[in-house]
mmCIF file of C-alpha atoms in Angstrom:
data_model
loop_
_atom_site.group_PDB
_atom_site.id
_atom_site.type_symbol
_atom_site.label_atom_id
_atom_site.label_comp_id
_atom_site.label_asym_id
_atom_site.label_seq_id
_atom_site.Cartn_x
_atom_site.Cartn_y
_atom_site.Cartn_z
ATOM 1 C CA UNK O 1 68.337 -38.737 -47.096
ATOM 2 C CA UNK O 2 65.572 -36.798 -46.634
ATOM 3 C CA UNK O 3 67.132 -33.414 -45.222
ATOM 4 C CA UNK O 4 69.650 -33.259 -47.735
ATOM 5 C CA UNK O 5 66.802 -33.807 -50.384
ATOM 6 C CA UNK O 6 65.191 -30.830 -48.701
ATOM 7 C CA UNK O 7 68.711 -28.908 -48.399
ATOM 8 C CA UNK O 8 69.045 -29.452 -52.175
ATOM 9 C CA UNK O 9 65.744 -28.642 -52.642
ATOM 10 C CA UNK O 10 65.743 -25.330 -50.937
ATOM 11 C CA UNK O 11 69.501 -23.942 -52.707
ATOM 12 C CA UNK O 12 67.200 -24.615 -55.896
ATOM 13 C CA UNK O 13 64.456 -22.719 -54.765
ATOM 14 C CA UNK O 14 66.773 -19.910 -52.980
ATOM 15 C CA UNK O 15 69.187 -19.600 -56.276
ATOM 16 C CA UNK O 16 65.263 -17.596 -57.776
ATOM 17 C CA UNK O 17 66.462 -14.878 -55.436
ATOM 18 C CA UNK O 18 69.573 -14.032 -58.347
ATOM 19 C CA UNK O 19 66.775 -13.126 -60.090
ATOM 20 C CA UNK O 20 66.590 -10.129 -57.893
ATOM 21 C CA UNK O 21 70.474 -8.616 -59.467
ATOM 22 C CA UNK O 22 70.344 -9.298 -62.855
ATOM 23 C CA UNK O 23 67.171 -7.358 -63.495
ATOM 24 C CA UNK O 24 67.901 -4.323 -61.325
ATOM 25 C CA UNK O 25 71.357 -4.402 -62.898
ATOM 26 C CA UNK O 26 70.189 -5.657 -66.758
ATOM 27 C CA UNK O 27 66.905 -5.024 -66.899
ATOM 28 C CA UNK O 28 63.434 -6.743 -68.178
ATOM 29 C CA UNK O 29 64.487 -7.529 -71.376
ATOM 30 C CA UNK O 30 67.450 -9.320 -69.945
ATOM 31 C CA UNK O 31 66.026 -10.991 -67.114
ATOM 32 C CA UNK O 32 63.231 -12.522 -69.341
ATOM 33 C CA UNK O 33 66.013 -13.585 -71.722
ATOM 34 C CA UNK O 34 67.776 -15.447 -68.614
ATOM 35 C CA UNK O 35 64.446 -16.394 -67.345
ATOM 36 C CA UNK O 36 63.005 -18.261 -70.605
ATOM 37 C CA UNK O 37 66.340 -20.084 -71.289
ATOM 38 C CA UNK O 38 66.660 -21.402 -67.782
ATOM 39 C CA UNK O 39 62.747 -22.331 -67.900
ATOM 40 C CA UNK O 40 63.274 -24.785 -70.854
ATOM 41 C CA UNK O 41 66.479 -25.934 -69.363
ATOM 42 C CA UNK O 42 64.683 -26.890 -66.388
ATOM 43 C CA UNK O 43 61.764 -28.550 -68.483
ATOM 44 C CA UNK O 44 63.980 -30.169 -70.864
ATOM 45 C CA UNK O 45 65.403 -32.399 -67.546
ATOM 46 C CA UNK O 46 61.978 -32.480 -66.039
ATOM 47 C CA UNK O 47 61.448 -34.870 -69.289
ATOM 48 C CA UNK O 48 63.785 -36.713 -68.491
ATOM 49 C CA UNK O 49 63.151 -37.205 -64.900
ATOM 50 C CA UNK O 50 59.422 -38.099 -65.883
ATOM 51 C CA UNK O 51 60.300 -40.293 -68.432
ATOM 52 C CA UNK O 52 63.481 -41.688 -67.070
ATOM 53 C CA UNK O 53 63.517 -41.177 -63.531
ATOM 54 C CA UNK O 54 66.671 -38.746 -63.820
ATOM 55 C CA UNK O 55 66.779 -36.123 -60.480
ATOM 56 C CA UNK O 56 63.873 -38.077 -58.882
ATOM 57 C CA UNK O 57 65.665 -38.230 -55.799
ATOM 58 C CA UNK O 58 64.743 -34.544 -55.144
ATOM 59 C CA UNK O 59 61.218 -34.449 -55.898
ATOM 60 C CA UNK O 60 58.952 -35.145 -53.188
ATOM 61 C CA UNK O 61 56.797 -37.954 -53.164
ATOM 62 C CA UNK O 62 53.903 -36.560 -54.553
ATOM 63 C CA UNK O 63 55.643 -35.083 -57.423
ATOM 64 C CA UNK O 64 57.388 -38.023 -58.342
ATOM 65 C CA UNK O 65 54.673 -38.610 -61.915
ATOM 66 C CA UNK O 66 53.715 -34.984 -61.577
ATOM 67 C CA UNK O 67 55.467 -31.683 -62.776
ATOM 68 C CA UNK O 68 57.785 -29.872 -59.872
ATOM 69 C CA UNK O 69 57.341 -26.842 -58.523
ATOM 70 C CA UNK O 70 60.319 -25.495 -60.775
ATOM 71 C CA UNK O 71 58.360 -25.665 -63.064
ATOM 72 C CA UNK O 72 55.718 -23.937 -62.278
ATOM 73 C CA UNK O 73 57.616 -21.032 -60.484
ATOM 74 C CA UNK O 74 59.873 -20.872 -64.005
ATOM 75 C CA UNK O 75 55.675 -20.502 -65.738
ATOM 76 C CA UNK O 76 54.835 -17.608 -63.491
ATOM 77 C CA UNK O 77 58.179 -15.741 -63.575
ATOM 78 C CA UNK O 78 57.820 -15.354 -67.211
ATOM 79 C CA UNK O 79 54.352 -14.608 -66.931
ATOM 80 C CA UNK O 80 55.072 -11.663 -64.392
ATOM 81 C CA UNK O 81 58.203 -10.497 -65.981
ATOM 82 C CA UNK O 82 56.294 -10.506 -69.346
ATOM 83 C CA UNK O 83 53.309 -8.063 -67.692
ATOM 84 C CA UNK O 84 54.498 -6.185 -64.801
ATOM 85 C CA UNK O 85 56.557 -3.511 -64.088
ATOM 86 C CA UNK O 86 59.938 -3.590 -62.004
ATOM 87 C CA UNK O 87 58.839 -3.244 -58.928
ATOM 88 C CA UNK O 88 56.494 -5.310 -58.940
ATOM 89 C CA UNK O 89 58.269 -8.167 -60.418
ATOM 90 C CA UNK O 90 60.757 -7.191 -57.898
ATOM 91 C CA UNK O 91 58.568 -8.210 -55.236
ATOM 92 C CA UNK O 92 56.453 -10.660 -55.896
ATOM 93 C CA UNK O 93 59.617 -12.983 -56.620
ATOM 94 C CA UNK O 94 61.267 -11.688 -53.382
ATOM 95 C CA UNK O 95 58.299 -12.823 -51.325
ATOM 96 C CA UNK O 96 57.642 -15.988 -53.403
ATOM 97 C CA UNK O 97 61.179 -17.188 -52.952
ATOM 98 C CA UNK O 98 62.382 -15.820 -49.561
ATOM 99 C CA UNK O 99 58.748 -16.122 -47.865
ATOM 100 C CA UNK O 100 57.773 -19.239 -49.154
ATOM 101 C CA UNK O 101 61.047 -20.473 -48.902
ATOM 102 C CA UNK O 102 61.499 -19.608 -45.142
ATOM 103 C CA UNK O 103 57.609 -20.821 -44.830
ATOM 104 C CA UNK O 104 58.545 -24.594 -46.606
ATOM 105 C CA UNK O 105 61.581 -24.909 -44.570
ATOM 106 C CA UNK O 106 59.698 -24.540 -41.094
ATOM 107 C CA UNK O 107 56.917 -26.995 -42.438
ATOM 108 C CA UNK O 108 59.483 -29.351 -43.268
ATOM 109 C CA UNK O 109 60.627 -28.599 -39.172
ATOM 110 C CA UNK O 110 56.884 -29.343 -38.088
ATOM 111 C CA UNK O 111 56.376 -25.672 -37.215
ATOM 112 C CA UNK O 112 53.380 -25.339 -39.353
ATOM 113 C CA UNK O 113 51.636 -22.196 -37.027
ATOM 114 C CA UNK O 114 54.830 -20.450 -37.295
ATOM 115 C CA UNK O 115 55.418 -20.965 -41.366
ATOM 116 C CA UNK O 116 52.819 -18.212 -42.407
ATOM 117 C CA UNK O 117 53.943 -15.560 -40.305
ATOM 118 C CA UNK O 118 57.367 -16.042 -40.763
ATOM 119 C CA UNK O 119 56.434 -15.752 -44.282
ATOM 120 C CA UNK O 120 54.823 -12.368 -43.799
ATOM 121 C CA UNK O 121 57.868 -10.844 -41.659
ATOM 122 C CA UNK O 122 60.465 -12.100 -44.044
ATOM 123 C CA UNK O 123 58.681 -10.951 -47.042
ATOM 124 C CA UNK O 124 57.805 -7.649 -45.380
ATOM 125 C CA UNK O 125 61.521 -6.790 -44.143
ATOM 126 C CA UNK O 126 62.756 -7.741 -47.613
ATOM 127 C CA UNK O 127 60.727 -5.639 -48.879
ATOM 128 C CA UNK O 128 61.350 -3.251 -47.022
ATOM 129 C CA UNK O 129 64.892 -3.199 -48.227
ATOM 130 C CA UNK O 130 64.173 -3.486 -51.488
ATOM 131 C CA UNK O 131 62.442 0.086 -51.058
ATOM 132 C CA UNK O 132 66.150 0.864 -52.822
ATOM 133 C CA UNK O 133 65.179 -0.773 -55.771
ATOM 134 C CA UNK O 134 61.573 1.082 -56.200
ATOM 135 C CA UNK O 135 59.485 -1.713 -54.245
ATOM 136 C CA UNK O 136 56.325 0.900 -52.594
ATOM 137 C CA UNK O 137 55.923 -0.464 -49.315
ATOM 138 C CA UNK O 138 52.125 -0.111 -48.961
ATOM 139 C CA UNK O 139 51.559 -2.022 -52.211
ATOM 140 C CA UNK O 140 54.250 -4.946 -50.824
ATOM 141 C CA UNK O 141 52.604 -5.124 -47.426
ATOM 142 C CA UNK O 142 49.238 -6.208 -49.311
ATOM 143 C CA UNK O 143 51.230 -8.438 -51.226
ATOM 144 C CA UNK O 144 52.820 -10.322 -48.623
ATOM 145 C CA UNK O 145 49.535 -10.521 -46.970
ATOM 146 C CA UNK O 146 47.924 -11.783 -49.973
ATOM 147 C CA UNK O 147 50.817 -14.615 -50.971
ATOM 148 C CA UNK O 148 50.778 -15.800 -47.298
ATOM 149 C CA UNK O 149 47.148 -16.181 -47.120
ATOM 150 C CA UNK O 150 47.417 -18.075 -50.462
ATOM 151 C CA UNK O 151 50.514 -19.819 -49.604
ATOM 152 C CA UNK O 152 48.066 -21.738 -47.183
ATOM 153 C CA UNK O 153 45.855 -23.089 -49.690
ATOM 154 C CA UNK O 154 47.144 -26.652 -50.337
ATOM 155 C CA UNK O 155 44.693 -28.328 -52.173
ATOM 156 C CA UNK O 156 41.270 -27.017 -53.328
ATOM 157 C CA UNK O 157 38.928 -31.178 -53.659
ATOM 158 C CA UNK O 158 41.469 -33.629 -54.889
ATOM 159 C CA UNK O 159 43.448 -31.290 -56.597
ATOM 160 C CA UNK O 160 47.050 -29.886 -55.396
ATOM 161 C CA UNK O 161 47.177 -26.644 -55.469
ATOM 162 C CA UNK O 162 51.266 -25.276 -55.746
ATOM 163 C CA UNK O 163 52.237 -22.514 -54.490
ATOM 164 C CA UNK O 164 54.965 -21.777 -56.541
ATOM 165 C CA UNK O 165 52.985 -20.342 -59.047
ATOM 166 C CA UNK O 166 50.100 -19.055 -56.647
ATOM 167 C CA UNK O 167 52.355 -17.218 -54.643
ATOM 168 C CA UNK O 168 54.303 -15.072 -57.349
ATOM 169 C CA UNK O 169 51.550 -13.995 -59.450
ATOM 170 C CA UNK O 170 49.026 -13.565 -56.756
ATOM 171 C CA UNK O 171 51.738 -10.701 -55.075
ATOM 172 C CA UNK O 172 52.438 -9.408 -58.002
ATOM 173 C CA UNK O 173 48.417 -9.114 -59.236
ATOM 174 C CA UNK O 174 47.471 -7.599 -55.437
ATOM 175 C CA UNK O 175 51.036 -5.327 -55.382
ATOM 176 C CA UNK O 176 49.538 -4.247 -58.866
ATOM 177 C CA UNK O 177 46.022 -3.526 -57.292
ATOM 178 C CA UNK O 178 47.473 -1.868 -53.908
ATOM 179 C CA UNK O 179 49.668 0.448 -56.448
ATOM 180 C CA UNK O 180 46.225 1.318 -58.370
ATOM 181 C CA UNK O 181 43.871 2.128 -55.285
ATOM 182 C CA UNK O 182 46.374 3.550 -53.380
ATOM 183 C CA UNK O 183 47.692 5.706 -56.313
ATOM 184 C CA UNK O 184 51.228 5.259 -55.903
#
């Protein structure tokens, strides 16, 4: 039961890469459209799996009375999309869903020491493909850096710290900085 929990688990958390399409293809004000409706969506049965227990066979255990990390990627989507410019939106959802992703899914194999830098190749080749789409590879390096070093933060006292909404807004705040220093 438990791998296909994480198998469903990581389709959900894969399906944020069709974010990547629909705004080079649509655009922001499309995206964000897309974006906001799915958010509420996904909170709307995130009630009802905290209240009624709907879906809680996907959650792990300590999210079971707490929000999932859905959630909290759908928060800092908008929040990006809202602030940022393409590119950088561009990337900092490519490495929060393809790096993390790849990162969780070699945790969940017990090959911790090789999650981060996985995460840092995959979000740097990505990236580096993406250079199609107007992702600046010097700004996306620092990025990926930056999201894998925070990736590793887990909890800061008693207090869970997730990564799904680390990860995407701290690329896309250090891709923004990189961009600015850098002057590119």
């Amino acid at each position: 039961m438990k791998n296909k929990r994480e198998l469903i688990r990581k389709v959900i958390h894969f399906s944020g890469l069709s974010y990547l399409p629909v705004y080079i293809y649509f655009g922001r004000d499309f995206v964000l459209l897309c974006v906001i409706i799915i958010f509420f969506i996904a909170l709307f049965l995130e009630i009802l799996r905290l209240k009624y227990g709907f879906f809680s066979s996907i959650v792990r255990n300590y999210e079971k009375r707490k929000i999932g990390a859905h959630i909290y990627f759908g928060i800092a989507t908008i929040f990006i999309t809202s602030i940022f410019p393409k590119d950088t939106c561009i990337s900092a959802v490519t490495i929060a869903t393809l790096g993390d992703g790849v990162a969780g899914i070699l945790k969940n194999l017990s090959l911790r020491m090789l999650s981060s830098i996985s995460m840092l190749i995959v979000s740097l080749i990505a990236c580096i493909v993406l250079m199609n789409f107007g992702v600046k590879i010097i700004p996306a390096f620092f990025a990926c850096v930056a999201a894998t070093l925070i990736e590793r933060i887990e909890k800061i006292g008693k207090y869970y710290i997730n990564d799904n909404l680390t990860v995407p807004i701290t690329s896309a705040f250090t891709y923004e900085l990189a961009k600015y220093i850098i002057q590119q």
